[in-house]
Tab-separated table of C-alpha atoms and ligand atoms in Angstrom:
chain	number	residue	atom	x	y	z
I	196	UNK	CA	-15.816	8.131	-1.000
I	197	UNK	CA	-13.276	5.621	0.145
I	198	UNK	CA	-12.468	2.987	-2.529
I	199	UNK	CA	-10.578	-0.135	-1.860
I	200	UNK	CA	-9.612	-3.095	-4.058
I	201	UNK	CA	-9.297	-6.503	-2.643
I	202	UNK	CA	-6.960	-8.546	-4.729
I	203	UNK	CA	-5.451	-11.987	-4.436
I	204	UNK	CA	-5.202	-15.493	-7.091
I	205	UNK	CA	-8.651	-17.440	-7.237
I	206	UNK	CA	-9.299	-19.185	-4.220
I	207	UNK	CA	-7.548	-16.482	-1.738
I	208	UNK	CA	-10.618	-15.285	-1.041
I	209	UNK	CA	-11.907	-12.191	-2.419
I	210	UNK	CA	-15.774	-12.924	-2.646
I	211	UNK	CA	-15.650	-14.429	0.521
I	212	UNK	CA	-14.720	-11.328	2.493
I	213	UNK	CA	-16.244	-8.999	0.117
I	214	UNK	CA	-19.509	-9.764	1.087
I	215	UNK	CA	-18.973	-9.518	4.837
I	216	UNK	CA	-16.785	-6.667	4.233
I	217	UNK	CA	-19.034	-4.365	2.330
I	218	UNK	CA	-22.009	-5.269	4.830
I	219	UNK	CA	-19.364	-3.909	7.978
I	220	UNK	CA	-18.179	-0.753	6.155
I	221	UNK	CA	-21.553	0.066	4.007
I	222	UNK	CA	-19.604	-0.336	0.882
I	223	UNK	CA	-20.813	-1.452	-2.870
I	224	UNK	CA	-19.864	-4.440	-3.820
I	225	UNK	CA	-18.527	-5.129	-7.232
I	226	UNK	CA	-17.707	-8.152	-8.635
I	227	UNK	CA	-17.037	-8.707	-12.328
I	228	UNK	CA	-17.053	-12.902	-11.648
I	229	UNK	CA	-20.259	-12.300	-10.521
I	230	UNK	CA	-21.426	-9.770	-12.614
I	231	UNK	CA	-19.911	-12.305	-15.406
I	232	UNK	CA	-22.234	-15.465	-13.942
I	233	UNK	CA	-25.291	-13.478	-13.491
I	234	UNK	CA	-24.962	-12.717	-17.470
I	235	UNK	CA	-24.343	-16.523	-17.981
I	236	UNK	CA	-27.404	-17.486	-15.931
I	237	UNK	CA	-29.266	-14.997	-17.594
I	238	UNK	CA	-28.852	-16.881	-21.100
I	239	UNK	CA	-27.804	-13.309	-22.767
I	240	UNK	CA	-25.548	-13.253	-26.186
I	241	UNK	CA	-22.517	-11.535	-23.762
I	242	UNK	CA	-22.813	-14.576	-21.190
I	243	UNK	CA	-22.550	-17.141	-24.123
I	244	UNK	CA	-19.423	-16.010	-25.512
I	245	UNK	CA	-18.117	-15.240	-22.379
I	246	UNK	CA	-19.115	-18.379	-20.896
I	247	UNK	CA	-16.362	-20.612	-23.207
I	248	UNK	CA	-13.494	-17.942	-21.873
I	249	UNK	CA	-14.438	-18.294	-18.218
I	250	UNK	CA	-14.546	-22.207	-17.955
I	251	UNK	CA	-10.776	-22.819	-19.338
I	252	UNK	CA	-10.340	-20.119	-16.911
I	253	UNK	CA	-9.100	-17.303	-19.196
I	254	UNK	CA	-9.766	-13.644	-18.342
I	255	UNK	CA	-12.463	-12.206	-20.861
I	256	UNK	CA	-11.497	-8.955	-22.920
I	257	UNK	CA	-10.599	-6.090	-20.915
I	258	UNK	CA	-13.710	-3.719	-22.447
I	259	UNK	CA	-16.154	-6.026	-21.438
I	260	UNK	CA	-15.173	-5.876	-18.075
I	261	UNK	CA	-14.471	-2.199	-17.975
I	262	UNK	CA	-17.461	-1.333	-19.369
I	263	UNK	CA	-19.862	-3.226	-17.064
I	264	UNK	CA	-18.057	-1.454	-13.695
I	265	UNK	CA	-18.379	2.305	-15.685
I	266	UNK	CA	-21.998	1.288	-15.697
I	267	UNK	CA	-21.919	0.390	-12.029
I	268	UNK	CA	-19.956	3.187	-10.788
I	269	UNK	CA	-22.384	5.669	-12.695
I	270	UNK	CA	-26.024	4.067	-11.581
I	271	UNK	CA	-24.198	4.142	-7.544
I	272	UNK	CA	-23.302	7.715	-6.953
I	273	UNK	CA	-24.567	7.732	-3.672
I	274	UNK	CA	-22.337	5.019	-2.346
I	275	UNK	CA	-19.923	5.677	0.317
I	276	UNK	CA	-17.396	3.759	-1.345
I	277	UNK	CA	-17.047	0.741	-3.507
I	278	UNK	CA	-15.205	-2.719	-2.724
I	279	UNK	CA	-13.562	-3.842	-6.101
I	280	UNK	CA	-13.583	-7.908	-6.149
I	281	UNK	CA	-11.779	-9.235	-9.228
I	282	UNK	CA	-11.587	-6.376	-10.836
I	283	UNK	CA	-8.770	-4.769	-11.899
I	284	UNK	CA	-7.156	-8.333	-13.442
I	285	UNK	CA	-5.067	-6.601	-16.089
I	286	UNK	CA	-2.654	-3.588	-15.727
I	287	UNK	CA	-5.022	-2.366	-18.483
I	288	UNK	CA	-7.535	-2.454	-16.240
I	289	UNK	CA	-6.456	-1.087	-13.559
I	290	UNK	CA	-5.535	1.859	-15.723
I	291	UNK	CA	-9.052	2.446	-16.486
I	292	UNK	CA	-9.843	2.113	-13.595
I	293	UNK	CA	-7.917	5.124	-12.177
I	294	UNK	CA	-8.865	6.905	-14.912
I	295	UNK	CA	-13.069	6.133	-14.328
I	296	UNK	CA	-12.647	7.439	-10.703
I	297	UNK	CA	-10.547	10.175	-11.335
I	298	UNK	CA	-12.793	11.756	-14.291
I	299	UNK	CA	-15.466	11.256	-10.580
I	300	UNK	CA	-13.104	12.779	-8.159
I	301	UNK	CA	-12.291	9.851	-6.839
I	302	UNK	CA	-9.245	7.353	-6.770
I	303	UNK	CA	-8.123	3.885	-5.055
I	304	UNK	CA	-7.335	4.396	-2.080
I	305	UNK	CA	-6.203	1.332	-1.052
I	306	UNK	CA	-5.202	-2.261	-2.450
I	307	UNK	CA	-5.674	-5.296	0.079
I	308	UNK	CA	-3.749	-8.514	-1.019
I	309	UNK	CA	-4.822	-11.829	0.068
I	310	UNK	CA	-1.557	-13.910	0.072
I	311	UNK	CA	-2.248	-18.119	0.144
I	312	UNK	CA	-0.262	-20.583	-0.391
I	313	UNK	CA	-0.839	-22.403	-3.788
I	314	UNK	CA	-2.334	-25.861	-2.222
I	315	UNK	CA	-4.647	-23.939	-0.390
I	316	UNK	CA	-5.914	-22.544	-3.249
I	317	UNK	CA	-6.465	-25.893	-4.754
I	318	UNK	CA	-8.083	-27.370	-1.893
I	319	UNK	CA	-10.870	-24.201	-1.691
I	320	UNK	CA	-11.560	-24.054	-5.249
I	321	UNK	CA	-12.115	-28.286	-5.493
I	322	UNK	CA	-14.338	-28.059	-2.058
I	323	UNK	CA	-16.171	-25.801	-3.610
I	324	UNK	CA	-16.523	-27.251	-6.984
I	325	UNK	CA	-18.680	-29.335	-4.846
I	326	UNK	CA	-21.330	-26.981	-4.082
I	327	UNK	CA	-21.060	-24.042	-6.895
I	328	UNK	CA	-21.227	-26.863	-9.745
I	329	UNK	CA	-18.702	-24.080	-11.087
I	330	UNK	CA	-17.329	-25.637	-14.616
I	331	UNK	CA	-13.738	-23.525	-13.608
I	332	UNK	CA	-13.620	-24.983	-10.550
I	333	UNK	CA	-13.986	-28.795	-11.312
I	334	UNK	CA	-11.169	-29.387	-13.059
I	335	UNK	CA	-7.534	-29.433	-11.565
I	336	UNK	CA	-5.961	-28.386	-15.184
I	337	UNK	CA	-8.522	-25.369	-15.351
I	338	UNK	CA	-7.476	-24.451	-11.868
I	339	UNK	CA	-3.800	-24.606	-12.333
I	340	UNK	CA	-4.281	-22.458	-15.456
I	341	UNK	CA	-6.262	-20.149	-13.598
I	342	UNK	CA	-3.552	-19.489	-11.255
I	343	UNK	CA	-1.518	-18.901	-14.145
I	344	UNK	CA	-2.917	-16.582	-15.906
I	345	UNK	CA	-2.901	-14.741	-12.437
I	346	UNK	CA	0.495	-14.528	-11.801
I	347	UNK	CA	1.294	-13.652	-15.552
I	348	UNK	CA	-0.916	-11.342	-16.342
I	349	UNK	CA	-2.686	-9.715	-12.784
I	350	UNK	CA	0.121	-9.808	-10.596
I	351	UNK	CA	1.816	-7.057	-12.300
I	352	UNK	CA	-0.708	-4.754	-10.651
I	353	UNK	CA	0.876	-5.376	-7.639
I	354	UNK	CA	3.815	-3.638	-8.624
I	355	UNK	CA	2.035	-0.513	-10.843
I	356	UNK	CA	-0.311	0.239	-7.477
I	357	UNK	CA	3.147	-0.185	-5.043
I	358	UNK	CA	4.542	2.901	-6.768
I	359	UNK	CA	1.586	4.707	-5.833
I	360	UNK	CA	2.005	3.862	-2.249
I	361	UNK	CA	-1.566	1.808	-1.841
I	362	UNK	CA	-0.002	-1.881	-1.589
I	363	UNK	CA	-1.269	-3.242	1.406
I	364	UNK	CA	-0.599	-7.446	1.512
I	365	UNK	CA	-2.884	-9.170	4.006
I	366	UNK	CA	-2.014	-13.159	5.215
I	367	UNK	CA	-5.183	-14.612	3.617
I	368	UNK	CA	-4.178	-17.980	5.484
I	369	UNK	CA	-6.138	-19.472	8.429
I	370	UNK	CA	-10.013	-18.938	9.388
I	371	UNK	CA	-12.718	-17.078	7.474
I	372	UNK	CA	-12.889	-14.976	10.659
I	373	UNK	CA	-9.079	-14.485	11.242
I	374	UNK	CA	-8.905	-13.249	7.944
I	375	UNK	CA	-11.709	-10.986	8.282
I	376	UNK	CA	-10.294	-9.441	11.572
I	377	UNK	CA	-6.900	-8.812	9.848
I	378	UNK	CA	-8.570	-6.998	6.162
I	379	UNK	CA	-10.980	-4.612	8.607
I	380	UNK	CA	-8.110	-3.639	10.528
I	381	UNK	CA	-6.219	-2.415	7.584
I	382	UNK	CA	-9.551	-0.745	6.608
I	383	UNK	CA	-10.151	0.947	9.378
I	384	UNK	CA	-6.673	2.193	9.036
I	385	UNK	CA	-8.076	4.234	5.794
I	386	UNK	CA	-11.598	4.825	6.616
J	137	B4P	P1	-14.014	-14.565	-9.835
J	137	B4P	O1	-15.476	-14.642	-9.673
J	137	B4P	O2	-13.365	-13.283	-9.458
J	137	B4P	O3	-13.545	-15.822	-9.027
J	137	B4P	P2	-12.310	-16.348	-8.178
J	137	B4P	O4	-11.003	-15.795	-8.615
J	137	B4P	O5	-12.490	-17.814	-8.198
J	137	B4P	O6	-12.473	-15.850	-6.712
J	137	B4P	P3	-13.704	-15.884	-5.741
J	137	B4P	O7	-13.737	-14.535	-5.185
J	137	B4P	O8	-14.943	-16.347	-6.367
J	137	B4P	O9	-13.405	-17.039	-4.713
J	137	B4P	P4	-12.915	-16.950	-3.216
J	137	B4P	O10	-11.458	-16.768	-3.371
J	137	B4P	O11	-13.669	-15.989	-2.361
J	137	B4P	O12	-13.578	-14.880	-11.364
J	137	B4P	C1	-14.037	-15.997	-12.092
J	137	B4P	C2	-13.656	-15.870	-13.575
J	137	B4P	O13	-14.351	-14.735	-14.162
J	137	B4P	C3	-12.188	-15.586	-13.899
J	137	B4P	O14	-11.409	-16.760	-13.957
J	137	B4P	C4	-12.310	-14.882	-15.301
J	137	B4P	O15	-12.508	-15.809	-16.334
J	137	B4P	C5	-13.565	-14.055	-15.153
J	137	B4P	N1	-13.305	-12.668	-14.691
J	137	B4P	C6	-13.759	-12.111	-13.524
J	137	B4P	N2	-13.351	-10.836	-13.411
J	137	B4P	C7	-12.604	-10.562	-14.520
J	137	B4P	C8	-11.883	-9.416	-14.973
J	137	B4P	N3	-11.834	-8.291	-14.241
J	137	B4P	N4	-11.226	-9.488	-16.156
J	137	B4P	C9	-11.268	-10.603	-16.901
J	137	B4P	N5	-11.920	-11.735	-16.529
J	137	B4P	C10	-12.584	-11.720	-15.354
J	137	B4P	O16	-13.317	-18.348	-2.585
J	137	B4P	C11	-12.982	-19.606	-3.093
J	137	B4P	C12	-13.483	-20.720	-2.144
J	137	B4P	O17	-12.671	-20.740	-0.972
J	137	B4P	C13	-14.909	-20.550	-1.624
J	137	B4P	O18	-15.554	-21.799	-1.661
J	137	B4P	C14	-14.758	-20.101	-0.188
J	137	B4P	O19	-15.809	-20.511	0.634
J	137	B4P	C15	-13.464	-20.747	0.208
J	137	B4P	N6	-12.739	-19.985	1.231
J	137	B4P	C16	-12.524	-18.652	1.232
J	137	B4P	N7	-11.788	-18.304	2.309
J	137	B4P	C17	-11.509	-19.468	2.988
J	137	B4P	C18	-10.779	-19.770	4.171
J	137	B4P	N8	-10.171	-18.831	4.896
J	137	B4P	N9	-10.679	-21.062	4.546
J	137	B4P	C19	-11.296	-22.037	3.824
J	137	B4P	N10	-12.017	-21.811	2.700
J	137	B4P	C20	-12.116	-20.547	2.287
């Protein structure tokens, strides 16, 4: 099992080259945003309160999260590996993380950072606004607090997952592709 996290501020990236990622390496995809909308579209008690949190673009409590990928990880033990999108957010997180795939056998083996400058990040999430109809995205104020809460409170993994020698920073500037090219030939690097 090969597990890699792809990390990076909203906007960098992450679901975009997740998808085409895990297709290319035959990896799960996991993705707690996504995981989070499909309980919002669903109309279930969870996705209502967790609905207000995610539009002023606040990070919803760490167990929720947590406990939806445990629940992934178990009902996908045949995977070859598992791309983590969005998830870990919180150094709290990303402890449970290691300690979920360790109590497996497994670990992270390797973090890819999307780096992007912060007006590109604006202009992706507004363009997309567009076509998502995504409340988060729509509003400039929600963005910029977004970004935020980002560099205040998941940035820090960067530093915890650094000591452990699995840092890998990626230039998540330029074309869909470019970017693409550059992520699988770190991944290749592990796989
Ligand atoms: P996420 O779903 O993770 O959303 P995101 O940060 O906006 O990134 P996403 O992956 O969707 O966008 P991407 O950069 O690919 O989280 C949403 C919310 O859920 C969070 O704010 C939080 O409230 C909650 N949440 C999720 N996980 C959580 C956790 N673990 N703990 C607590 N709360 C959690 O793409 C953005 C746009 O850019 C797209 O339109 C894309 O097409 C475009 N784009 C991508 N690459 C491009 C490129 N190279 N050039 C031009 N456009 C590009």
């Amino acid at each position: 099992m090969v597990n890699f996290l792809i990390f990076g501020p909203p906007g960098s990236g992450k679901g975009t080259q997740s998808v085409r990622l895990a297709e290319k390496f035959n990896l799960i995809h996991l993705s707690t945003g996504d995981m989070l909308r499909a309980e919002i579209a669903a109309g279930t008690e969870l996705g209502k309160k967790m609905s207000q949190i995610m539009s002023k673009g606040e990070l919803v409590p760490d167990e929720v999260v947590i406990e939806m990928i445990a629940f992934k990880i178990d009902n996908s033990r045949d995977a070859a590996g598992f791309l983590f999108d969005g998830f870990p957010r919180t150094v709290s997180q990303t402890e449970a993380l290691e300690k979920m795939l360790n109590e497996r056998g497994m670990k992270i083996d390797s973090m890819l950072v999307l780096d992007v400058d912060h007006d590109e990040l604006v202009k992706r999430l507004i363009a997309r606004a567009e076509l998502s109809g995504r409340p988060d995205d729509k509003d400039p104020a929600v963005i910029e607090n977004r970004i935020d809460v980002y560099k205040e409170k998941t940035e820090p993994i960067i530093e915890y997952c650094s000591k452990r020698g699995i840092y890998q920073p990626v230039n998540g500037m330029g074309t869909i592709e470019d970017i693409f090219g550059r992520l699988t030939g770190y991944m290749k690097e592990i796989i």
